[in-house]
Amino acid sequence: MRVPLSWLAEYVELVPGTTPEDVHAALVKVGLEEEDVHTFDLEGPIVVGEVLEFVEEPQSNGKTIRWCQVRVAPEGETAADGGDAVHGIVCGARNFFVGDKVVVTLPGAVLPGPFPIAARKTYGHVSDGMIASARELGLGEDHDGILRLSTLGIDAPVGTDAIALLGLDDAAIEINVTPDRGYAFSIRGVAREYAHATGARFRDPVEQAAPADVSDDAFSVVIDDAAPIRGKIGSSVFATRIVRDVDASRPTPPWMIARLKLAGIRSISLLVDITNYVMLELGQPIHGYDLDQLRGGIVVRRATVGEKFTTLDGKERTLHVEDLVVTDDRGPIGLGGVMGGAETEMGDETRNVLVEAANWDPVSIARTARRHKLPSEAAKRYERGVDPEIAAAAVSRVAQLMVDLAGGSADAGGSLISTVPARAAILLPAGFVSSIIGVEYTEAEVHDALAEIGGVISAVDGGFSVVPPAWRPDLTGREELAEEVARLIGYDRIPSVLPVAPPGRGLTRSQRLRRRTADTLAAAGSVEVLSFPFVSEADNAVFGSADGAPVASVRIANALDQTVPFLRRSLVPGLIGAARRNLSRGLTDLDLFEIGTVFLPEPGRTYGSLDLPVGNEKPSDEVLAALDAGIPPQPRHLGALIVGDVVAKQPGQPAVSAGIADALDVVRQVELATGARIDVSQGSHSAMHPGRTAELRIAGALVGYAGELLPALALEADLPRVVAVVELDLDAVIALTDPALEARTIDTMPAATQDLSLIVPVDVAAAEVAAAIREGAGALLEHLSIVDDYRGQGVPAGAKSLTFALRFRADDRTLTAAEASEAKLAGAALASERFGATIRE
């Protein structure tokens, strides 16, 4: 909300010299966050000038300019810039005449941009200043011609300061308005808050426009809501007033244009500007109808199936049965609380106006505005709550301005429908505010704070009975009243005390290992990302199960994007999306990882249909157990994706692209961080490349997969053909790892190394052969690694040659070559027994 200071000063006392920063500081005290300060960014001298004469001079480029003589100071006086009273100015516009009063920016002035003005030679003349348009002054978007003051109804003396004359010396503060403080979307609400913060006297603008008497002869209005949402009638208040014989062609006064501009609303026409002005002033949205275009009376109802309506923006919209519409005998003429219709809008030919102010159900308005993508200023206020008691005063205020500025005459009476129930009293127990805020407040302080906001307070046994004011729909319980007392008395009364951590506590083992894993991967050069946990059903089937079959997934009830309405079963789709976005921006070498929860519902179970406990009561053990049972398992996974070059091309070194080896390296990093021993063996997964997929197990339990993404999926996601991916159930890794880590002893005896090449059937996994060798070799085998997998000349068809590097060591002696060879052959023998392996010569 932008608040011009001159406007604010009409309803609350501002000490002379008060700056926008001072106002911001005061409002921050009562919880209104500062955003910005807005001005017209003008510096003088900018004055009223009179066009004495001009000569039109065609130019070689086809353009015709006017060489003007403009009086900028009374005859015999010096101009504001120190020059002569008459300035020669070159102007390209042609919409002014001799004798017109215009706005002249003299040398030394600065226009928004910033655009400094100086005397300069152009088109064969020295132009001593500039005649300004409304757009150049920041008053509007009109840039077709210069601003003629007569069009604004102004006839000021030559030399008058135009900045002050047009209200361009004003400034506006901007504040952030939270959803529960809808009243702050008005000058009235902000002025009241400033009064709370400073103690300045507040003058309610509602009091300057007395509501008209309700007349039986006034315009006919009927509210017929046959299908209220949650049992709440769509329009609880509807007030109208008729203003006749207005002159819609009259200009909007400059002070109103300036205030609207500072408030962020452009000037459209006098009648529309008045309705916007009152909306900003009181917080009550107003709509004006061309009375002569209405057919019969007004009926407010819900839309019918398939009903269509053209809004003011010229778009035809198909209405929903929940939409509230204002209708006459022809059908819809307004989308209630959101936007009016094109057929009855006020225009240049309007002579008689029906002014309407209503109070609409916030839920209905919020749904309609989002459904039709119409975030209007009116809807923004209605969905946060508008004071239901000011509608009649608001239409009278509009009528008053239309009479004063547009020359109309208002009917003596008006119509008013109001079905707003009286607000219920809230019991505020004695001492409750102090107990919840943690500050000792006296009963007098509590009483005075709530009385200051307009609450009706009476003493009862054990405390106060408080009826909140109509303009505060957010005050619904004693907790909100306690918060209001703390806010008005001052947050500075609340002590800043840090909680004391209980002794003997700290991070759990799982927390420590998860953090250590993330730190290890980041230190190794990976970049941690956070992706949205929403995916499609197909993604869950492909990435969430090893065989690609449909799996149970949790569907979101109110998905933001209907293309991804399910909670993820895997982290890989999110990593693919992150890689795709980065690759589209030219980042070709990526090493990403994420640690996050996945959602693994059990087949056949329904989740989410829970009755949540009351927020201020501790739930019982039974309620907590029911809540836990209604939540699907959510283990934390680790996902990683590597694409592009892992080693950049450089002198003497070709580029090395990512592959399965890099995926397995991530697994080794996890082993280092957690102390786990993860066994790697040949595996398969529906989303991964056949033959380049590894199963990851701990003590026989499957904990994840590593390898290369299926090329078809990579190409579908616009990624390179080779993409290394890893997904580990990190919770399972931590749970299956022995928490008691033992440091390895330092070996003092020399090692004996030997190689072993075995020929085995091609379908035998290397990991199984390695396990057999390790088992057969016994305790002397210290380390085993596979160094070659050969399939070609010299190896029978259907077989492969696996070469292992073996390291043997004894704790108490130096091994002989014979001992090492004996252990090696024992391992080979067991591999032969199990898989038919033969030693390759």
Coordinates of C-alpha atoms in Angstrom, one line a residue, residues 42-472:
L42 CA 11.4 16.4 -9.9
E43 CA 13.7 19.3 -9.3
G44 CA 12.9 22.9 -10.2
P45 CA 12.8 25.4 -11.6
I46 CA 9.6 24.2 -13.2
V47 CA 7.1 27.0 -13.7
V48 CA 3.8 28.0 -15.4
G49 CA 4.5 29.5 -18.8
E50 CA 2.4 31.2 -21.5
V51 CA 2.9 30.6 -25.2
L52 CA 3.2 34.1 -26.7
E53 CA 3.9 33.0 -30.3
F54 CA 5.4 30.2 -32.4
V55 CA 6.7 29.6 -35.9
E56 CA 6.3 26.2 -37.5
E57 CA 9.5 25.2 -39.3
P58 CA 9.6 22.1 -41.5
Q59 CA 12.8 20.1 -41.3
S60 CA 14.8 18.0 -43.8
N61 CA 13.9 14.8 -41.9
G62 CA 10.2 15.4 -42.6
K63 CA 9.4 16.6 -39.1
T64 CA 7.9 20.0 -38.3
I65 CA 9.0 21.8 -35.2
R66 CA 7.7 24.9 -33.5
W67 CA 10.0 27.7 -32.5
C68 CA 8.2 29.1 -29.5
Q69 CA 8.4 32.3 -27.5
V70 CA 7.2 31.5 -24.0
R71 CA 6.8 33.9 -21.1
V72 CA 8.0 32.2 -17.9
A73 CA 7.9 35.2 -15.5
P74 CA 5.8 38.3 -15.2
E75 CA 6.9 41.1 -17.5
G76 CA 9.8 43.0 -16.1
E77 CA 10.8 40.2 -13.7
T78 CA 13.7 37.7 -13.9
A79 CA 12.8 34.1 -14.6
A80 CA 13.3 31.4 -11.9
D81 CA 16.5 30.3 -13.7
G82 CA 17.9 33.8 -13.6
G83 CA 17.2 34.4 -17.3
D84 CA 14.9 36.7 -19.2
A85 CA 11.1 36.6 -18.7
V86 CA 10.7 35.2 -22.2
H87 CA 12.4 32.1 -23.3
G88 CA 12.9 30.7 -26.8
I89 CA 12.0 27.0 -26.8
V90 CA 12.0 24.3 -29.5
C91 CA 9.0 22.0 -29.3
G92 CA 8.0 19.0 -31.4
A93 CA 4.4 18.9 -30.2
R94 CA 1.6 20.6 -32.1
N95 CA -1.4 20.3 -29.8
F96 CA -1.1 23.8 -28.2
F97 CA -2.1 27.3 -29.2
V98 CA -1.0 30.9 -28.7
G99 CA -2.2 32.0 -25.3
D100 CA -2.1 28.5 -23.7
K101 CA -0.7 28.1 -20.2
V102 CA 1.8 25.3 -20.1
V103 CA 4.4 23.7 -17.8
V104 CA 8.0 24.9 -18.6
T105 CA 11.1 23.1 -17.3
L106 CA 13.8 25.7 -17.2
P107 CA 17.6 25.1 -17.4
G108 CA 18.7 23.5 -14.2
A109 CA 15.5 21.5 -13.7
V110 CA 15.6 17.7 -13.5
L111 CA 12.9 15.4 -14.8
P112 CA 12.4 11.7 -13.8
G113 CA 15.0 9.5 -15.3
P114 CA 17.0 11.5 -14.2
F115 CA 16.8 13.8 -17.2
P116 CA 18.5 17.2 -16.5
I117 CA 17.4 20.2 -18.5
A118 CA 19.9 22.6 -20.0
A119 CA 19.9 25.2 -22.8
R120 CA 21.0 23.3 -25.9
K121 CA 21.3 24.0 -29.6
T122 CA 18.8 22.0 -31.8
Y123 CA 17.2 22.5 -35.2
G124 CA 19.2 25.8 -35.7
H125 CA 18.0 27.4 -32.4
V126 CA 19.1 27.5 -28.8
S127 CA 16.2 25.9 -26.9
D128 CA 16.2 27.6 -23.5
G129 CA 14.2 24.9 -21.6
M130 CA 11.4 22.5 -22.5
I131 CA 7.7 22.5 -22.5
A132 CA 6.6 19.3 -20.7
S133 CA 4.1 16.6 -21.3
A134 CA 2.1 14.8 -18.6
R135 CA 4.3 11.7 -19.0
E136 CA 7.5 13.7 -18.6
L137 CA 6.2 15.2 -15.4
G138 CA 5.2 11.7 -14.1
L139 CA 1.5 12.6 -14.0
G140 CA 0.4 10.0 -16.5
E141 CA 1.1 8.1 -19.6
D142 CA 0.1 10.7 -22.2
H143 CA 3.1 11.6 -24.3
D144 CA 1.3 12.6 -27.5
G145 CA 1.5 16.3 -26.7
I146 CA 2.4 18.8 -24.1
L147 CA 0.3 19.4 -21.0
R148 CA -2.1 22.3 -21.4
L149 CA -3.1 23.5 -18.0
S150 CA -6.6 24.6 -19.3
T151 CA -7.4 20.9 -19.7
L152 CA -6.9 20.5 -16.0
G153 CA -9.1 23.6 -15.2
I154 CA -6.0 25.6 -14.1
D155 CA -5.4 29.3 -14.9
A156 CA -2.4 30.2 -12.7
P157 CA -0.2 33.3 -13.0
V158 CA 2.9 33.0 -15.2
G159 CA 5.9 32.1 -13.2
T160 CA 4.0 30.1 -10.6
D161 CA 5.9 27.0 -9.2
A162 CA 4.3 24.2 -11.2
I163 CA 5.6 21.5 -8.9
A164 CA 3.5 22.8 -6.0
L165 CA 0.6 23.8 -8.2
L166 CA 0.2 20.2 -9.6
G167 CA 0.9 18.5 -6.3
L168 CA 4.2 17.1 -7.5
D169 CA 6.0 18.0 -4.3
D170 CA 4.3 15.2 -2.4
A171 CA 5.8 11.9 -1.4
A172 CA 4.4 8.5 -0.6
I173 CA 5.5 5.8 1.8
E174 CA 5.0 2.2 0.8
I175 CA 4.2 -0.5 3.4
N176 CA 3.8 -4.3 3.2
V177 CA 0.3 -5.3 4.2
T178 CA -0.1 -8.9 5.5
P179 CA -3.3 -10.9 4.8
D180 CA -4.7 -10.3 8.2
R181 CA -4.4 -6.5 8.1
G182 CA -6.7 -5.7 5.2
Y183 CA -7.7 -2.4 6.8
A184 CA -4.2 -1.1 6.1
F185 CA -5.1 -1.0 2.4
S186 CA -6.6 2.5 3.0
I187 CA -5.5 5.9 4.1
R188 CA -8.1 5.6 6.9
G189 CA -6.5 2.4 8.2
V190 CA -2.9 3.7 8.0
A191 CA -3.8 7.0 9.6
R192 CA -5.3 5.1 12.5
E193 CA -2.2 3.0 12.8
Y194 CA 0.0 6.1 12.8
A195 CA -2.1 7.5 15.5
H196 CA -1.6 4.3 17.6
A197 CA 2.1 4.6 17.1
T198 CA 2.6 8.2 17.9
G199 CA -0.4 9.3 19.9
A200 CA -1.4 11.9 17.2
R201 CA -5.0 12.8 16.9
F202 CA -6.9 10.7 14.3
R203 CA -9.8 12.1 12.3
D204 CA -12.0 9.4 10.7
P205 CA -12.7 10.3 7.1
V206 CA -15.9 8.3 7.3
E207 CA -17.3 11.2 9.4
Q208 CA -17.0 13.7 6.5
A209 CA -19.6 12.0 4.4
A210 CA -22.9 11.3 6.3
P211 CA -24.8 8.3 4.9
A212 CA -28.0 9.2 3.0
D213 CA -31.3 8.3 4.4
V214 CA -32.6 4.9 3.3
S215 CA -35.5 5.6 0.9
D216 CA -38.2 3.2 -0.3
D217 CA -38.1 5.0 -3.7
A218 CA -34.4 4.4 -4.2
F219 CA -32.9 2.1 -6.7
S220 CA -34.2 -1.5 -6.4
V221 CA -31.7 -4.1 -5.2
V222 CA -32.3 -7.8 -4.4
I223 CA -29.8 -10.3 -3.0
D224 CA -30.7 -13.8 -4.0
D225 CA -27.9 -16.2 -3.0
A226 CA -29.4 -19.7 -3.4
A227 CA -26.0 -21.5 -2.9
P228 CA -23.9 -19.7 -0.3
I229 CA -20.4 -21.0 0.3
R230 CA -20.1 -22.5 3.8
G231 CA -23.5 -21.1 4.6
K232 CA -22.4 -17.5 4.3
I233 CA -24.4 -15.2 2.0
G234 CA -22.3 -13.8 -0.8
S235 CA -23.2 -10.1 -0.2
S236 CA -24.1 -9.0 3.3
V237 CA -24.2 -5.3 2.5
F238 CA -25.2 -3.5 -0.6
A239 CA -25.6 0.4 -0.7
T240 CA -26.4 2.6 -3.6
R241 CA -26.8 6.3 -4.3
I242 CA -27.7 8.1 -7.6
V243 CA -25.9 11.2 -8.8
R244 CA -27.6 12.9 -11.8
D245 CA -26.5 15.4 -14.4
V246 CA -22.7 14.9 -14.0
D247 CA -20.3 16.3 -16.6
A248 CA -18.0 13.4 -17.3
S249 CA -15.8 15.5 -19.6
R250 CA -14.5 17.6 -16.8
P251 CA -10.8 17.1 -16.0
T252 CA -9.7 15.4 -12.9
P253 CA -8.1 18.0 -10.6
P254 CA -4.3 17.8 -10.5
W255 CA -4.2 17.2 -6.7
M256 CA -6.3 14.0 -7.2
I257 CA -4.2 12.9 -10.2
A258 CA -1.0 13.4 -8.2
R259 CA -2.3 11.4 -5.2
L260 CA -3.6 8.6 -7.3
K261 CA -0.3 8.4 -9.2
L262 CA 1.7 8.3 -5.9
A263 CA -0.7 5.6 -4.7
G264 CA 0.1 3.5 -7.8
I265 CA -3.1 4.1 -9.7
R266 CA -3.2 5.8 -13.0
S267 CA -5.8 8.5 -13.8
I268 CA -8.5 7.4 -16.2
S269 CA -11.4 9.8 -16.1
L270 CA -12.9 12.1 -13.5
L271 CA -15.8 9.7 -12.6
V272 CA -13.6 6.6 -12.4
D273 CA -10.8 8.5 -10.6
I274 CA -13.3 9.5 -7.9
T275 CA -14.3 5.9 -7.2
N276 CA -10.7 4.9 -7.0
Y277 CA -9.9 7.8 -4.8
V278 CA -12.6 6.9 -2.3
M279 CA -11.5 3.2 -2.4
L280 CA -8.0 4.3 -1.4
E281 CA -9.3 6.7 1.2
L282 CA -11.7 4.5 3.0
G283 CA -10.7 1.0 2.0
Q284 CA -14.2 0.4 0.5
P285 CA -14.1 -0.6 -3.2
I286 CA -16.7 1.4 -5.2
H287 CA -18.3 0.7 -8.5
G288 CA -20.1 3.2 -10.7
Y289 CA -22.7 2.2 -13.3
D290 CA -24.0 4.4 -16.1
L291 CA -27.6 4.6 -14.8
D292 CA -29.0 5.1 -18.3
Q293 CA -27.6 1.8 -19.5
L294 CA -29.1 -0.2 -16.7
R295 CA -32.3 -2.2 -17.4
G296 CA -34.5 -2.6 -14.4
G297 CA -33.2 -3.1 -10.9
I298 CA -30.2 -5.1 -9.6
V299 CA -30.2 -8.7 -8.5
V300 CA -27.1 -10.2 -6.8
R301 CA -27.0 -14.0 -7.4
R302 CA -24.7 -16.9 -8.2
A303 CA -23.9 -17.5 -11.8
T304 CA -25.6 -20.3 -13.8
V305 CA -23.9 -23.1 -15.6
G306 CA -22.3 -21.9 -18.8
E307 CA -23.2 -18.3 -18.3
K308 CA -20.9 -15.8 -20.0
F309 CA -20.0 -12.2 -19.2
T310 CA -17.7 -9.6 -20.7
T311 CA -15.7 -7.7 -18.1
L312 CA -14.3 -4.2 -18.3
D313 CA -11.1 -5.4 -19.8
G314 CA -13.0 -6.6 -22.9
K315 CA -12.6 -10.3 -22.2
E316 CA -15.6 -12.7 -22.4
R317 CA -15.5 -15.0 -19.5
T318 CA -17.3 -18.3 -18.8
L319 CA -18.6 -18.1 -15.3
H320 CA -18.6 -20.7 -12.6
V321 CA -21.6 -21.5 -10.5
E322 CA -19.7 -20.2 -7.4
D323 CA -19.2 -16.7 -9.0
L324 CA -21.2 -13.9 -7.6
V325 CA -22.7 -11.7 -10.3
V326 CA -24.5 -8.4 -10.3
T327 CA -27.4 -8.6 -12.8
D328 CA -30.1 -6.4 -14.3
D329 CA -32.9 -7.5 -16.6
R330 CA -30.5 -8.5 -19.4
G331 CA -28.2 -10.6 -17.2
P332 CA -24.8 -10.1 -15.6
I333 CA -23.4 -6.6 -15.5
G334 CA -20.7 -7.1 -13.0
L335 CA -18.5 -9.8 -11.4
G336 CA -19.3 -9.1 -7.8
G337 CA -16.4 -7.7 -5.8
V338 CA -13.9 -8.3 -8.7
M339 CA -14.7 -6.3 -11.9
G340 CA -17.6 -4.5 -13.6
G341 CA -19.0 -5.1 -17.0
A342 CA -18.4 -3.4 -20.3
E343 CA -22.1 -2.7 -21.0
T344 CA -22.7 -0.4 -18.1
E345 CA -19.3 1.2 -17.5
M346 CA -19.0 4.9 -17.0
G347 CA -17.8 6.8 -20.1
D348 CA -17.5 10.3 -21.6
E349 CA -21.3 10.2 -22.4
T350 CA -22.4 9.3 -18.9
R351 CA -24.8 11.7 -17.4
N352 CA -26.4 9.8 -14.5
V353 CA -24.5 7.5 -12.2
L354 CA -25.5 4.7 -9.9
V355 CA -22.9 4.4 -7.2
E356 CA -22.6 1.1 -5.5
A357 CA -20.6 -0.1 -2.4
A358 CA -21.0 -3.6 -1.1
N359 CA -19.5 -6.1 1.3
W360 CA -18.7 -9.5 -0.3
D361 CA -17.9 -12.9 1.2
P362 CA -14.0 -13.1 1.2
V363 CA -13.9 -16.8 0.3
S364 CA -16.2 -16.2 -2.8
I365 CA -14.2 -13.2 -4.0
A366 CA -10.8 -15.0 -3.5
R367 CA -11.9 -18.0 -5.5
T368 CA -13.4 -15.9 -8.3
A369 CA -10.4 -13.7 -8.6
R370 CA -8.1 -16.7 -8.9
R371 CA -10.4 -18.7 -11.1
H372 CA -10.6 -15.9 -13.7
K373 CA -7.0 -14.6 -13.0
L374 CA -8.3 -11.1 -12.1
P375 CA -6.3 -9.8 -9.2
S376 CA -8.1 -6.4 -9.0
E377 CA -7.6 -3.8 -6.4
A378 CA -11.2 -4.4 -5.2
A379 CA -10.7 -8.2 -4.9
K380 CA -7.4 -7.6 -3.0
R381 CA -9.4 -5.7 -0.4
Y382 CA -12.5 -7.9 -0.2
E383 CA -10.7 -11.1 0.2
R384 CA -8.9 -9.7 3.2
G385 CA -12.0 -8.2 4.8
V386 CA -13.6 -4.8 4.4
D387 CA -15.4 -2.8 7.2
P388 CA -19.1 -3.7 6.6
E389 CA -20.3 -0.6 8.4
I390 CA -18.9 2.0 5.9
A391 CA -20.6 1.2 2.6
A392 CA -23.3 3.8 3.0
A393 CA -20.8 6.5 4.0
A394 CA -18.6 5.5 1.1
V395 CA -21.3 6.0 -1.6
S396 CA -22.1 9.3 0.0
R397 CA -18.5 10.3 -0.2
V398 CA -18.4 9.4 -3.9
A399 CA -21.6 11.3 -4.4
Q400 CA -20.2 14.3 -2.6
L401 CA -17.1 14.4 -4.8
M402 CA -19.1 13.9 -8.0
V403 CA -21.3 16.9 -7.0
D404 CA -18.2 19.0 -6.2
L405 CA -16.0 18.1 -9.1
A406 CA -18.4 16.9 -11.8
G407 CA -21.3 19.3 -11.2
G408 CA -23.9 16.6 -10.5
S409 CA -26.7 16.5 -8.0
A410 CA -27.2 13.6 -5.6
D411 CA -30.6 12.1 -4.8
A412 CA -31.6 12.7 -1.3
G413 CA -32.1 9.1 -0.4
G414 CA -30.3 5.9 -1.2
S415 CA -30.8 2.1 -0.8
L416 CA -29.1 0.0 1.8
I417 CA -29.3 -3.8 2.4
S418 CA -27.4 -5.0 5.5
T419 CA -27.6 -8.5 7.0
V420 CA -24.4 -8.3 8.9
P421 CA -24.8 -10.0 12.3
A422 CA -23.6 -8.2 15.5
R423 CA -20.1 -9.3 16.4
A424 CA -19.9 -11.7 19.3
A425 CA -18.2 -10.7 22.5
I426 CA -14.9 -12.3 23.4
L427 CA -14.1 -13.2 27.0
L428 CA -10.6 -12.0 27.9
P429 CA -9.7 -13.5 31.2
A430 CA -7.7 -11.4 33.7
G431 CA -4.0 -12.1 33.4
F432 CA -4.4 -13.9 30.1
V433 CA -2.5 -11.4 28.0
S434 CA 0.5 -11.4 30.4
S435 CA 0.5 -15.2 30.5
I436 CA 0.7 -15.6 26.7
I437 CA 3.0 -12.6 25.9
G438 CA 5.3 -13.0 28.9
V439 CA 5.1 -9.4 30.0
E440 CA 3.3 -8.0 33.0
Y441 CA 0.5 -5.7 31.8
T442 CA -1.9 -3.9 34.1
E443 CA -5.6 -4.3 33.6
A444 CA -5.7 -0.6 32.8
E445 CA -3.2 -1.1 30.0
V446 CA -5.1 -3.9 28.5
H447 CA -8.4 -2.0 28.7
D448 CA -6.9 1.2 27.1
A449 CA -5.1 -0.7 24.3
L450 CA -8.3 -2.5 23.2
A451 CA -10.4 0.7 23.6
E452 CA -7.9 2.6 21.4
I453 CA -8.7 0.3 18.4
G454 CA -12.4 0.9 18.8
G455 CA -13.4 -2.2 20.9
V456 CA -16.4 -2.1 23.1
I457 CA -15.1 -3.3 26.5
S458 CA -17.0 -4.1 29.6
A459 CA -15.8 -5.6 32.9
V460 CA -17.1 -9.1 33.8
D461 CA -16.3 -11.6 36.5
G462 CA -12.8 -12.7 35.9
G463 CA -11.8 -10.3 33.1
F464 CA -13.2 -8.3 30.2
S465 CA -15.8 -8.8 27.6
V466 CA -14.6 -7.4 24.3
V467 CA -16.6 -6.7 21.2
P468 CA -14.0 -6.1 18.4
P469 CA -14.6 -3.2 15.9
A470 CA -16.1 -3.9 12.6
W471 CA -13.0 -3.0 10.7
R472 CA -10.9 -5.7 12.4

